[in-house]
Coordinates of C-alpha atoms and ligand atoms in Angstrom, one line a residue:
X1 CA 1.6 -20.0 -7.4
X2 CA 4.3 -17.3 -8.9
X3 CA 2.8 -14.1 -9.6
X4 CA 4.5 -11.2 -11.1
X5 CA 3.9 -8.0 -12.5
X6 CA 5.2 -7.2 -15.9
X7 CA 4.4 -4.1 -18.6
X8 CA 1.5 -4.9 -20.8
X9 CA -2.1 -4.3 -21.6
X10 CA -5.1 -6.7 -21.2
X11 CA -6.0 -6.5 -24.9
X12 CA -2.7 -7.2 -26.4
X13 CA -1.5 -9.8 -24.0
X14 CA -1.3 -13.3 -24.5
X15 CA -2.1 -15.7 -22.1
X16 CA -4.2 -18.8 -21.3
X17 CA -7.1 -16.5 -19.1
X18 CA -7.6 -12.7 -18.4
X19 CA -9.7 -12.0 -16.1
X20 CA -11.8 -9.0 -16.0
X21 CA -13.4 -6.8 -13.2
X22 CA -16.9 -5.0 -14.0
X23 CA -19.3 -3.0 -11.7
X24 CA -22.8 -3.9 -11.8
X25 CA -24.9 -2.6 -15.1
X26 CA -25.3 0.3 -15.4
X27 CA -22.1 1.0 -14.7
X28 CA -20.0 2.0 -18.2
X29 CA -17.2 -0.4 -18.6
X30 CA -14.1 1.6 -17.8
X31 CA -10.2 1.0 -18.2
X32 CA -9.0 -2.0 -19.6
X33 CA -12.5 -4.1 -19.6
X34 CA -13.5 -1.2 -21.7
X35 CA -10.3 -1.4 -23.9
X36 CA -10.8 -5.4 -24.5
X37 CA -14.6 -4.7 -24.9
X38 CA -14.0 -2.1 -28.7
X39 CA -11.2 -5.1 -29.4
X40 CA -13.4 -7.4 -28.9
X41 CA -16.2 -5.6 -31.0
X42 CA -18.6 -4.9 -28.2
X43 CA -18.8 -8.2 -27.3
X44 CA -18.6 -7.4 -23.3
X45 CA -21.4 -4.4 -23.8
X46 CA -23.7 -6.7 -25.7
X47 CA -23.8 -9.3 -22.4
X48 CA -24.3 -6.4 -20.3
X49 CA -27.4 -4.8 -22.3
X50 CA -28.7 -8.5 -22.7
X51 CA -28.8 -9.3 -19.0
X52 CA -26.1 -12.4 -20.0
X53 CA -23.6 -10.4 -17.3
X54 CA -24.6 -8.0 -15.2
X55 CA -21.4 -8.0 -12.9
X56 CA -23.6 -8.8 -9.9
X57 CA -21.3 -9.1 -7.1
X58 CA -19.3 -12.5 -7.5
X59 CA -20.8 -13.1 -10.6
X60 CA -18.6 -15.3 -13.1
X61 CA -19.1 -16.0 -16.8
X62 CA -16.2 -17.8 -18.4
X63 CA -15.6 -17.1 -22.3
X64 CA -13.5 -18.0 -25.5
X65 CA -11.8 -15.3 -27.2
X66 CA -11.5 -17.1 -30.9
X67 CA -9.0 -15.1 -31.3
X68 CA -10.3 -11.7 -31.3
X69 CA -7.5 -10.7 -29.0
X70 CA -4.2 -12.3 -27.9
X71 CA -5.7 -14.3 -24.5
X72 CA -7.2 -17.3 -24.7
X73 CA -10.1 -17.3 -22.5
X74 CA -11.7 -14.3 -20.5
X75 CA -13.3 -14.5 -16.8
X76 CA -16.0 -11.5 -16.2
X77 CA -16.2 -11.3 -12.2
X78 CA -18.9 -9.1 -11.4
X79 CA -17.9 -6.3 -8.6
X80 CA -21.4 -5.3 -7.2
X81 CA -22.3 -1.6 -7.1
X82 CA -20.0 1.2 -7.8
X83 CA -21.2 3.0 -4.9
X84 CA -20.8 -0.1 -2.3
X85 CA -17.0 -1.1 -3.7
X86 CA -14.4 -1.4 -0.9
X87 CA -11.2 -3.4 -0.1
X88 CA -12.6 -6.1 1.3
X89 CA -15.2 -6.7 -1.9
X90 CA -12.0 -6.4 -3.9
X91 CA -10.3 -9.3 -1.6
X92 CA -13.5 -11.5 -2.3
X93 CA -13.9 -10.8 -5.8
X94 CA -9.8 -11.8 -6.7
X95 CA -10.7 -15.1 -4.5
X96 CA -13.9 -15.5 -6.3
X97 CA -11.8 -15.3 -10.1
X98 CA -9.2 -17.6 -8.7
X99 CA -11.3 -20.5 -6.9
X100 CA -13.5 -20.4 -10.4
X101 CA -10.4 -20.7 -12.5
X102 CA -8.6 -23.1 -10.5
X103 CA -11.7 -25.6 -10.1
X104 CA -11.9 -25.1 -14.1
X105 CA -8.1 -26.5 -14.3
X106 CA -6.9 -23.6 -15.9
X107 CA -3.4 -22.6 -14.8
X108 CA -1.8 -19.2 -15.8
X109 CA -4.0 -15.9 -15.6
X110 CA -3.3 -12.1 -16.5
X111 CA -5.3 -9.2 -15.7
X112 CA -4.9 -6.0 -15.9
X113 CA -5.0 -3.2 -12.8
X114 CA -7.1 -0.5 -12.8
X115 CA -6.6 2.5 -10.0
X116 CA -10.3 2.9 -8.3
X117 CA -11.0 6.4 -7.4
X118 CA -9.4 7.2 -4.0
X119 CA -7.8 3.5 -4.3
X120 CA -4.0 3.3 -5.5
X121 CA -2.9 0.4 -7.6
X122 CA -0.5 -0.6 -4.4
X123 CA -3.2 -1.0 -2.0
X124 CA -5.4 -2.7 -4.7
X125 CA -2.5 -5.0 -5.9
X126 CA -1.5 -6.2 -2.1
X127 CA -5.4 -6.5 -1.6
X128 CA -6.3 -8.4 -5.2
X129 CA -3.0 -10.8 -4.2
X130 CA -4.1 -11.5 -1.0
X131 CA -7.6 -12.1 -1.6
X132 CA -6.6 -14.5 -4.5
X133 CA -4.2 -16.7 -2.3
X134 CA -6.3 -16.7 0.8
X135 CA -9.2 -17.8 -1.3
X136 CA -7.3 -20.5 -3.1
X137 CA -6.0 -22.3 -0.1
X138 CA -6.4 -25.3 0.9
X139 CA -5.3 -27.7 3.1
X140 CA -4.9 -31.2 1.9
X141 CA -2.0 -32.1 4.1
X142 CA -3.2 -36.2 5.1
X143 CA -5.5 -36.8 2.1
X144 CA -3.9 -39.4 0.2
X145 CA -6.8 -40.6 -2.2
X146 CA -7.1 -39.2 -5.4
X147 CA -4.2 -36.7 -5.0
X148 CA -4.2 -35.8 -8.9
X149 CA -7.3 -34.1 -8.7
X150 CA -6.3 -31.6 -6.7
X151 CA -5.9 -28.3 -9.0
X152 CA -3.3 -25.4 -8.2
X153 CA -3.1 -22.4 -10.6
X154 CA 0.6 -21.9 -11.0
X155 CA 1.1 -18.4 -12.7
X156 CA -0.5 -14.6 -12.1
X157 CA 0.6 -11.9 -14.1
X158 CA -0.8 -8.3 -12.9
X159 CA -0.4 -6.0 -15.8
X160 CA 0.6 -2.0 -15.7
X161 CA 1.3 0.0 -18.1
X162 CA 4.1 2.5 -16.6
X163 CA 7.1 2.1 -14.5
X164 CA 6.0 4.1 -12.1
X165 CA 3.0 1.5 -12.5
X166 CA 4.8 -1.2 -12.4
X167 CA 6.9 -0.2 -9.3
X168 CA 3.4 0.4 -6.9
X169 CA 2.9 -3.2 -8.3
X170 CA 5.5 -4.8 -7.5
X171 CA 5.3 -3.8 -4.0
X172 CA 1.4 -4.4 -3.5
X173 CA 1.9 -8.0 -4.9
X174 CA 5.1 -8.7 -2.2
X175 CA 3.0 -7.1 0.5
X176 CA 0.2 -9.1 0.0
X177 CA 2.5 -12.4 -1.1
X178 CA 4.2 -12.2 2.5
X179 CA 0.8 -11.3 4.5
X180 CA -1.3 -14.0 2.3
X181 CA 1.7 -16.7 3.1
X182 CA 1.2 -16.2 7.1
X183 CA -2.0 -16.2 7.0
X184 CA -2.2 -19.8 5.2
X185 CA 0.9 -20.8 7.6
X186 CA -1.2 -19.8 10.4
X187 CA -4.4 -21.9 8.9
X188 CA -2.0 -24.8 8.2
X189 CA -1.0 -25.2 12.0
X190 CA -5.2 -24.7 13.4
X191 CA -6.0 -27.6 10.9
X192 CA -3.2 -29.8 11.4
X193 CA -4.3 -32.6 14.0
X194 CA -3.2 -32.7 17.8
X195 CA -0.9 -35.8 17.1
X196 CA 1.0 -33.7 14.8
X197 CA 0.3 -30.2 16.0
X198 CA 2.3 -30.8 19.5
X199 CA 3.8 -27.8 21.7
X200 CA 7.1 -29.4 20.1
X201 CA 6.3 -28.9 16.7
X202 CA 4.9 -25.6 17.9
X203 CA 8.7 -24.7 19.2
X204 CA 10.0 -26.2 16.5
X205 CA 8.5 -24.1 13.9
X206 CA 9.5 -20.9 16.0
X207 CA 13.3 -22.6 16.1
X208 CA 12.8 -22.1 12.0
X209 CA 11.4 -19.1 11.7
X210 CA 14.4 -18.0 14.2
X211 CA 16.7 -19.5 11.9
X212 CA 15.0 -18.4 8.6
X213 CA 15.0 -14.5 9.8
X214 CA 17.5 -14.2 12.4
X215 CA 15.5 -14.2 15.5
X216 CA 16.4 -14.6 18.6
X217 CA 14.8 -17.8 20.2
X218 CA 14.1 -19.5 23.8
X219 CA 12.3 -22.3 24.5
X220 CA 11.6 -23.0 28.2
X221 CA 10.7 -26.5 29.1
X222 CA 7.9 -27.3 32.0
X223 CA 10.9 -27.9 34.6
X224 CA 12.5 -24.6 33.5
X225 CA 9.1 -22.5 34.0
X226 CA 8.3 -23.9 36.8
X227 CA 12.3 -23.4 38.7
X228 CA 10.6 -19.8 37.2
X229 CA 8.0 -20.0 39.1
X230 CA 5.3 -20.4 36.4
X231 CA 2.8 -22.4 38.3
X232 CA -0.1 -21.5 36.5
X233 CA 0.9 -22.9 33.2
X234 CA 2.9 -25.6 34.7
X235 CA -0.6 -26.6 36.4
X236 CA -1.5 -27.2 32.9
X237 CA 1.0 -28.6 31.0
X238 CA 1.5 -31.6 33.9
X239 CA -1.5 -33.3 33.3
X240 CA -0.1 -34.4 29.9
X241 CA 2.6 -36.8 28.5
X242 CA 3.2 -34.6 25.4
X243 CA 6.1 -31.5 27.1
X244 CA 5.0 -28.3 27.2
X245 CA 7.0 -25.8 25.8
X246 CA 7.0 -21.9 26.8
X247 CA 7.9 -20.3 23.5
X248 CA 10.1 -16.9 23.3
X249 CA 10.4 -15.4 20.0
X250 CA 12.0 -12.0 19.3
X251 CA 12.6 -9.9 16.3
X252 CA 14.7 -6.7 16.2
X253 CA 16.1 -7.8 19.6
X254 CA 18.3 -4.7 21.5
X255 CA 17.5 -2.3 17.9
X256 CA 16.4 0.4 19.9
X257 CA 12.7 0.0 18.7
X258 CA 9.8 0.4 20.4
X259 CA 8.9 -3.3 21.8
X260 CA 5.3 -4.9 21.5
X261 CA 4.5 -8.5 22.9
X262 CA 2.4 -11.1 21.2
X263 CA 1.1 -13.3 23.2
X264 CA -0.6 -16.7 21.9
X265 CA -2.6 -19.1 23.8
X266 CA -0.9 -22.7 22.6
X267 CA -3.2 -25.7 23.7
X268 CA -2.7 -28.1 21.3
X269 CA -5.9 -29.9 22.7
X270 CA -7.9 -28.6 24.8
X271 CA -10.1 -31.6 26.4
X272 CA -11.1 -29.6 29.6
X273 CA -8.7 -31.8 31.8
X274 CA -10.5 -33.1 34.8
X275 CA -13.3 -30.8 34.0
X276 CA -13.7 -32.8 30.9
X277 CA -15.9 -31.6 27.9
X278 CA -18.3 -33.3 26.3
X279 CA -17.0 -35.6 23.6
X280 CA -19.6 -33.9 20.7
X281 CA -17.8 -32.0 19.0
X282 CA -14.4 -32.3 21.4
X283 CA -12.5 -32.6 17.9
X284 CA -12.5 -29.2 17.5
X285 CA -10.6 -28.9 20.1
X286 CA -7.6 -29.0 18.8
X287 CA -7.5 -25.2 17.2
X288 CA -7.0 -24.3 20.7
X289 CA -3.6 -23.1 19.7
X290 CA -5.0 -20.7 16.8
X291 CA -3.7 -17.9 19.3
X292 CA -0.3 -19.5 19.1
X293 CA -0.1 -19.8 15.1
X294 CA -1.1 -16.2 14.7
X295 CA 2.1 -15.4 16.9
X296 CA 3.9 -17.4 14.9
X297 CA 2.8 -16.1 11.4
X298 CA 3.1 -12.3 12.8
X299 CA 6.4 -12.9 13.4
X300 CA 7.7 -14.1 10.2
X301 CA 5.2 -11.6 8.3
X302 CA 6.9 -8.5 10.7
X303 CA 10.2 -9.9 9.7
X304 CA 9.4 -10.3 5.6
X305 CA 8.1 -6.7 6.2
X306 CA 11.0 -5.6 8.1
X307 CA 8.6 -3.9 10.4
X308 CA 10.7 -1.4 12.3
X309 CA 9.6 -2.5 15.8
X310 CA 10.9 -5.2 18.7
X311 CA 8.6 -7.6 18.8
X312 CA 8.9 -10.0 21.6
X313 CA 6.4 -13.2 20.8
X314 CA 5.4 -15.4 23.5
X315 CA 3.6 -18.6 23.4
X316 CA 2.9 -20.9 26.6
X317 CA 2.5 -24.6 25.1
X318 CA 0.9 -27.4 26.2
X319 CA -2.0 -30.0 25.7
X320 CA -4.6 -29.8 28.5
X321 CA -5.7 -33.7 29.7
X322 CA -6.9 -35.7 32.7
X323 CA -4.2 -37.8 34.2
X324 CA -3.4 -38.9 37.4
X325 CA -0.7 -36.0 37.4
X326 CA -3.4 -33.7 36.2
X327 CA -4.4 -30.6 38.1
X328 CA -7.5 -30.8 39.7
X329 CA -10.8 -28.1 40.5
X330 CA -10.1 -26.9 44.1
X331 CA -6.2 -26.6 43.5
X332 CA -4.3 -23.3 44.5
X333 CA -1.7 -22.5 41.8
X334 CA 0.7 -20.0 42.7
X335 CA 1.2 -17.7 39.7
X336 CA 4.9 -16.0 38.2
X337 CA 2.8 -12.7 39.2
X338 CA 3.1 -14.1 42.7
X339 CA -0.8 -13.9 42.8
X340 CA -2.9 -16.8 43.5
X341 CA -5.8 -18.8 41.5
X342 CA -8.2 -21.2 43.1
X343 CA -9.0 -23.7 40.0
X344 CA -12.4 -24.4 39.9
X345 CA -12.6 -25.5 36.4
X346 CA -9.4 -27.2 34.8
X347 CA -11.6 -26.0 31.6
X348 CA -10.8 -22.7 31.8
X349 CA -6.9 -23.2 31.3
X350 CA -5.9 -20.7 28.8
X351 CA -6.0 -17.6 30.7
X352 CA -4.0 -19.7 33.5
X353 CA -1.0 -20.5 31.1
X354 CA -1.6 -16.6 30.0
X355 CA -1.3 -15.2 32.7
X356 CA 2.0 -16.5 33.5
X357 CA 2.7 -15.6 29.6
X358 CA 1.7 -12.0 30.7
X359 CA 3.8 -11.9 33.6
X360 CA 6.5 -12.7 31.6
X361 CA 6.2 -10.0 29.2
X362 CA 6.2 -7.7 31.7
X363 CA 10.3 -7.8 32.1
X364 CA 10.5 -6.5 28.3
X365 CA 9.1 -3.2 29.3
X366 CA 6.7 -3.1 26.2
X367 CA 4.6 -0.4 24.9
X368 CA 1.7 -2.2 24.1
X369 CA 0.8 -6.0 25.2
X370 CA -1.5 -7.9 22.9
X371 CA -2.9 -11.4 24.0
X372 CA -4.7 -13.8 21.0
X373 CA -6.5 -15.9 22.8
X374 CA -9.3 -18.8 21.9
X375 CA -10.4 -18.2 25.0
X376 CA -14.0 -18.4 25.7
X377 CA -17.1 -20.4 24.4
X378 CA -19.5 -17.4 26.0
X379 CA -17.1 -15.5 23.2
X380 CA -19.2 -17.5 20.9
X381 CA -22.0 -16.9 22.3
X382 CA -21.7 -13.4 22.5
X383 CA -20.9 -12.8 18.9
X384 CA -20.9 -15.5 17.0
X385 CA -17.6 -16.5 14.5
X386 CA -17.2 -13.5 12.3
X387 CA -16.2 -11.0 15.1
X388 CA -13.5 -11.2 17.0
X389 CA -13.8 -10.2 20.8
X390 CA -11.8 -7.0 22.1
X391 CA -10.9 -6.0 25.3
X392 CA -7.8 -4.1 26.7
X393 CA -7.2 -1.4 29.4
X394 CA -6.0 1.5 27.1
X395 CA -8.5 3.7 25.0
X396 CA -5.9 4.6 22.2
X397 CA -4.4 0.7 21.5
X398 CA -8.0 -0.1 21.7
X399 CA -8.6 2.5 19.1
X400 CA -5.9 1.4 17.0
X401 CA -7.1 -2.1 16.5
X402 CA -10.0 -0.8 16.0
X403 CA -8.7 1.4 13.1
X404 CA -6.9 -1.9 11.4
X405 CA -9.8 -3.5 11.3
X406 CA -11.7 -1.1 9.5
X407 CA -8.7 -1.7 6.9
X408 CA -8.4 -5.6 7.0
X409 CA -12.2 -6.3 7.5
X410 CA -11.4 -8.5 10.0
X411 CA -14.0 -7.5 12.1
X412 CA -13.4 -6.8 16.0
X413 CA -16.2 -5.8 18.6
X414 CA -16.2 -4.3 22.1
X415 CA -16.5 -6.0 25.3
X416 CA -16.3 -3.9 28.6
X417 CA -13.8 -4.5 31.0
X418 CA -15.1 -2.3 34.3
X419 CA -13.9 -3.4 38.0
X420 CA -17.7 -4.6 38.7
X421 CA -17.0 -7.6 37.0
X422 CA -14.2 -8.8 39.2
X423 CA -16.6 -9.4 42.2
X424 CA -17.2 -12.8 39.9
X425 CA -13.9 -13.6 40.5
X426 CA -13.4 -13.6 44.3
X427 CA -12.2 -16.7 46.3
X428 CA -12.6 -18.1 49.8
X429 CA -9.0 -19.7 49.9
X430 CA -6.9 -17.3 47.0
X431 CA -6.5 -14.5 45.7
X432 CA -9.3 -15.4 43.0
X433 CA -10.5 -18.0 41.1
X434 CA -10.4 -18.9 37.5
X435 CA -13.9 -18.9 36.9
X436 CA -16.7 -16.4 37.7
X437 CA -20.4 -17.2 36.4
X438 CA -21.6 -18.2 33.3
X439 CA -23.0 -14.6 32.7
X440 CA -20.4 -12.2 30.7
X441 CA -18.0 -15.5 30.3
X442 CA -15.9 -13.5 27.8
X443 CA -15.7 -10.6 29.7
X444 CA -14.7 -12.0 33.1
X445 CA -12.3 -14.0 31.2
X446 CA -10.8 -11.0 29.9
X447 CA -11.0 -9.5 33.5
X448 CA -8.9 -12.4 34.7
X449 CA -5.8 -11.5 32.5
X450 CA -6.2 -8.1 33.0
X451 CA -4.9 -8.9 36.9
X452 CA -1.6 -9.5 35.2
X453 CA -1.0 -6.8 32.9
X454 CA 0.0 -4.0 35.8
X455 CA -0.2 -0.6 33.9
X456 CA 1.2 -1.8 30.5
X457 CA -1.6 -0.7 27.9
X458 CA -2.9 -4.1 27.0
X459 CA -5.8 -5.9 24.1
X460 CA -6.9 -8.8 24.4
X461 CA -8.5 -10.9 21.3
X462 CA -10.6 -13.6 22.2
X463 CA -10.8 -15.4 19.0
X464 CA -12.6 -18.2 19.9
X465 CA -15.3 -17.6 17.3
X466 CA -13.2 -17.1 14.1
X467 CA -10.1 -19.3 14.8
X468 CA -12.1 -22.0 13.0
X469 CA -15.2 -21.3 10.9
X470 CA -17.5 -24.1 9.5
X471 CA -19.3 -22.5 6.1
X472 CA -16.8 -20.7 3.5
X473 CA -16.5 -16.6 3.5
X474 CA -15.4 -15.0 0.1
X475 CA -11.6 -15.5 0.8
X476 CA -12.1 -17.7 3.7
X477 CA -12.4 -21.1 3.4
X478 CA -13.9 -23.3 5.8
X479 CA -11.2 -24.6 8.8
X480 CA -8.7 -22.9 10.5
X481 CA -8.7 -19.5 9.4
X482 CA -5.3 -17.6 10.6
X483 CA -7.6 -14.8 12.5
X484 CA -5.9 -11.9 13.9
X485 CA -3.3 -12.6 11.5
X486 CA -4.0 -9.5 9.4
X487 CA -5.6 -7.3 11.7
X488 CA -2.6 -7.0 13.7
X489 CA 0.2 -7.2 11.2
X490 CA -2.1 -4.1 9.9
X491 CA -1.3 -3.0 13.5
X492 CA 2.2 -3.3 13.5
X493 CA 2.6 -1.3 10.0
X494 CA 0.7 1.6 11.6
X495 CA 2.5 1.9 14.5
X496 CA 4.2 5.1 15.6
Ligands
LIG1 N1 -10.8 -23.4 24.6 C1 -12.0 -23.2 25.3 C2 -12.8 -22.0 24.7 C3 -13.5 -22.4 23.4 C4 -14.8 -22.9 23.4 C5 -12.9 -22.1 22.2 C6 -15.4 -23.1 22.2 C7 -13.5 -22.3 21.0 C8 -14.8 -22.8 21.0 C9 -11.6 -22.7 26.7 O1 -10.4 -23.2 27.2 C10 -12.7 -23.1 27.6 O2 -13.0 -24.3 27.7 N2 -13.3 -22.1 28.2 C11 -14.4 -22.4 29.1 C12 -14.3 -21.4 30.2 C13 -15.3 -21.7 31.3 C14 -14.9 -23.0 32.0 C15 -15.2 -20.5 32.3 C16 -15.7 -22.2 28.3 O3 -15.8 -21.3 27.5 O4 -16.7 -22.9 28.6
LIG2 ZN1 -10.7 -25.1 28.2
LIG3 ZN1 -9.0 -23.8 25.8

């Protein structure tokens, strides 16, 4: 979809749909709803004092103009109460316009922006562009049936009236263009299939990222990391025909910027190895490398940006299966930390191909270490899939995440991290295992990778529960989501 900004008002414009924003009655119509609504002979205020709109949140009514103004059609998307409006109703309500005009075939749309009391029209244009392609993705990759009924709007046009206007536009809409297009890059990669989605095709889409934004790129194959001394994600990788990879991505390389590492956990399937899962539901499996995409989208999204930071993204690669070269419960690995792991579940093999990814990191000197990570079921558990799970070893990153979440709405929660938990942890034959109990899985997880962090302030983002979601959100659509995506490119724009 192109969209554009361009000088004009919603009443004198011509196009094929405009659509138009209104609080819930009895809100006054305000701004160019109001403007169309005198054009248009109080057409709009008739509805509203008829009960016919009422600009409920999400509401839609679709109409024909006849003429009575230069577009074609209108769209009236309700926008809930005044009093309740915020960024992320905003994000849901352009999503909700363009899923109802693109299901109705309709291909070109204007509409007009209006500045919301303490909300400027950048921050309202990135947020109405985002919402609108987030909501309108889809992924329909391997369907082959029926291809011409799949329905794409292909033109936006947000309307100002200034050039002042039109400048705050302009940047909102490429802001929220570049964030929207990594998200739905991220999404692609968590619903592509395991056959496809392979630690090669991983390293092969950092190799063109490199390539499309001048990034420095490694990738390390198993033999490499393991001459490395990567024996933890080695472990992992050898129990499959498909090669690992062990991803290095860097942007802004020897700039004299501050340096952050992303880490992403990249299992391409996760079966549980030798500790094999149950088959229900083992399809789902294979956005186990949703920590990996998000690395990949931040990347080219910081880059786009030109986020003034050195960014060093990291993603260990590998399938996790039950062969006879397989690694096996009982196994000591010896990690890059030096530190050893008794395996007791070949399950629980994304904080062992982290924590060599951590250890790795460490040589960049970062300021801040951030891990994405689908790590734990008991993450699930804990807080179901619209929250993503947080724990680090530094109270102002923490905070900071914390902050970009309250301006994404992706939502992030708490989990505590204190020593106590480690007891779970300790091993008869190493320095400890991989698993503790059952109890406070997501936490002892989380306690696991924080052995290889040192003193580098460090999050980590289990993501387990909103990697993948199964029933729609406003701007979400059900599948792969691109979590973390936002919240942390949000992150990385904040830093100082
Ligand atoms: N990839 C899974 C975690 C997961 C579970 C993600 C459900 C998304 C949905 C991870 O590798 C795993 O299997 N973890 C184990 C850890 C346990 C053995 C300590 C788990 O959560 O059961
Ligand atoms: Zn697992
Ligand atoms: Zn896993």
């Amino acid at each position: 979809m192109q969209i554009r900004a361009e000088k004009g008002k919603a009443e004198k414009f011509p196009c094929e749909l405009l659509i138009l924003f209104s609080f819930e009655f009895p809100e006054p119509l305000e701004g160019p709803i109001k403007n169309v609504d005198l054009e248009w002979k109080g057409f709009i205020s008739s509805l509203m004092n008829q009960g016919d709109f009422k600009g409920e949140l999400f509401e839609r009514k679709l109409f024909y103009t006849q003429g009575a103004f230069p577009a074609k059609r209108v769209l009236l998307t309700g926008l809930g109460k005044r009093g309740e409006f915020d960024l992320e109703k905003w994000r849901g309500a352009s999503s909700k316009a363009g899923q109802y005009l693109r299901d109705a075939g309709i291909k070109q749309f204007a509409f007009q922006i209006k500045k919301f009391d303490r909300l400027a029209e950048e921050e309202l244009a990135e947020a109405f562009v985002a919402g609108l392609l987030l909501g309108v993705y889809q992924y329909n990759e391997y369907k082959t049936l029926e291809r011409e009924k799949i329905k794409e709007i292909e033109e936006g046009i947000i309307l100002g009236e200034t050039a002042v206007e039109l400048k705050s536009l302009n940047n909102g809409v490429g802001t929220g263009r570049i964030i929207a297009e990594a998200v739905c890059g991220a999404r692609d990669l968590v619903n592509g299939p395991s056959n496809k989605v392979t630690p090669t095709l991983l390293s092969e889409k950092a190799q063109q990222i490199a390539k499309d934004h001048g990034m420095e790129l490694q990738v390390l194959e198993v033999s490499q990391a393991e001459a490395m001394g990567m024996g933890a994600f080695t472990a992992v990788a050898k129990g499959s025909q498909e090669p690992g990879k062990f991803i290095i991505l860097e942007h802004n390389k020897n700039k004299g910027f501050d340096t952050i590492a992303l880490i992403g956990k990249g299992i391409t399937f996760d079966s549980g190895g030798i500790s094999i899962k149950p088959s229900e539901g083992m399809e789902r499996m294979k956005d186990d490398m949703s920590g990996a995409a998000a690395v990949l989208a931040m990347m080219q999204a910081a880059s786009r940006l030109q986020i003034p930071l050195h960014l060093v993204g990291i993603i260990p690669a590998t399938e996790n299966l039950p062969s006879g070269k397989a690694y096996k419960p009982g196994d000591v690995l010896k990690t890059l930390s030096g530190q050893t792991v008794e395996v007791i579940s070949t399950d629980a093999e994304g904080r062992l191909i982290l924590s060599d990814a951590l250890t790795y990191s460490l040589r960049y000197q970062p300021k801040a270490i951030i891990d994405l990570a689908t790590l734990t079921g008991a993450c699930v558990i804990a807080l179901g899939d619209y929250v993503i799970g947080l724990l680090g070893n530094d109270a102002s990153l923490l905070k900071r995440i914390e902050e970009a979440s309250e301006k994404t709405g992706e939502k992030v929660w708490r989990l505590p991290l204190w020593d106590e938990y480690f007891e779970y942890l300790k091993s008869d034959v190493a320095d400890f295992r991989n698993v503790g109990t059952r109890a406070a899985g997501a936490i002892i997880g989380g306690i696991f990778l924080s052995k290889f962090v040192e003193k580098i302030p460090w999050v980590h983002l289990d993501i387990a529960g909103p990697a993948s979601i199964e029933k729609e959100r406003p701007y979400i659509p059900k599948g792969g989501t691109g979590a973390g995506v936002r919240l942390l490119v949000q992150f990385l724009r904040d830093w100082k």
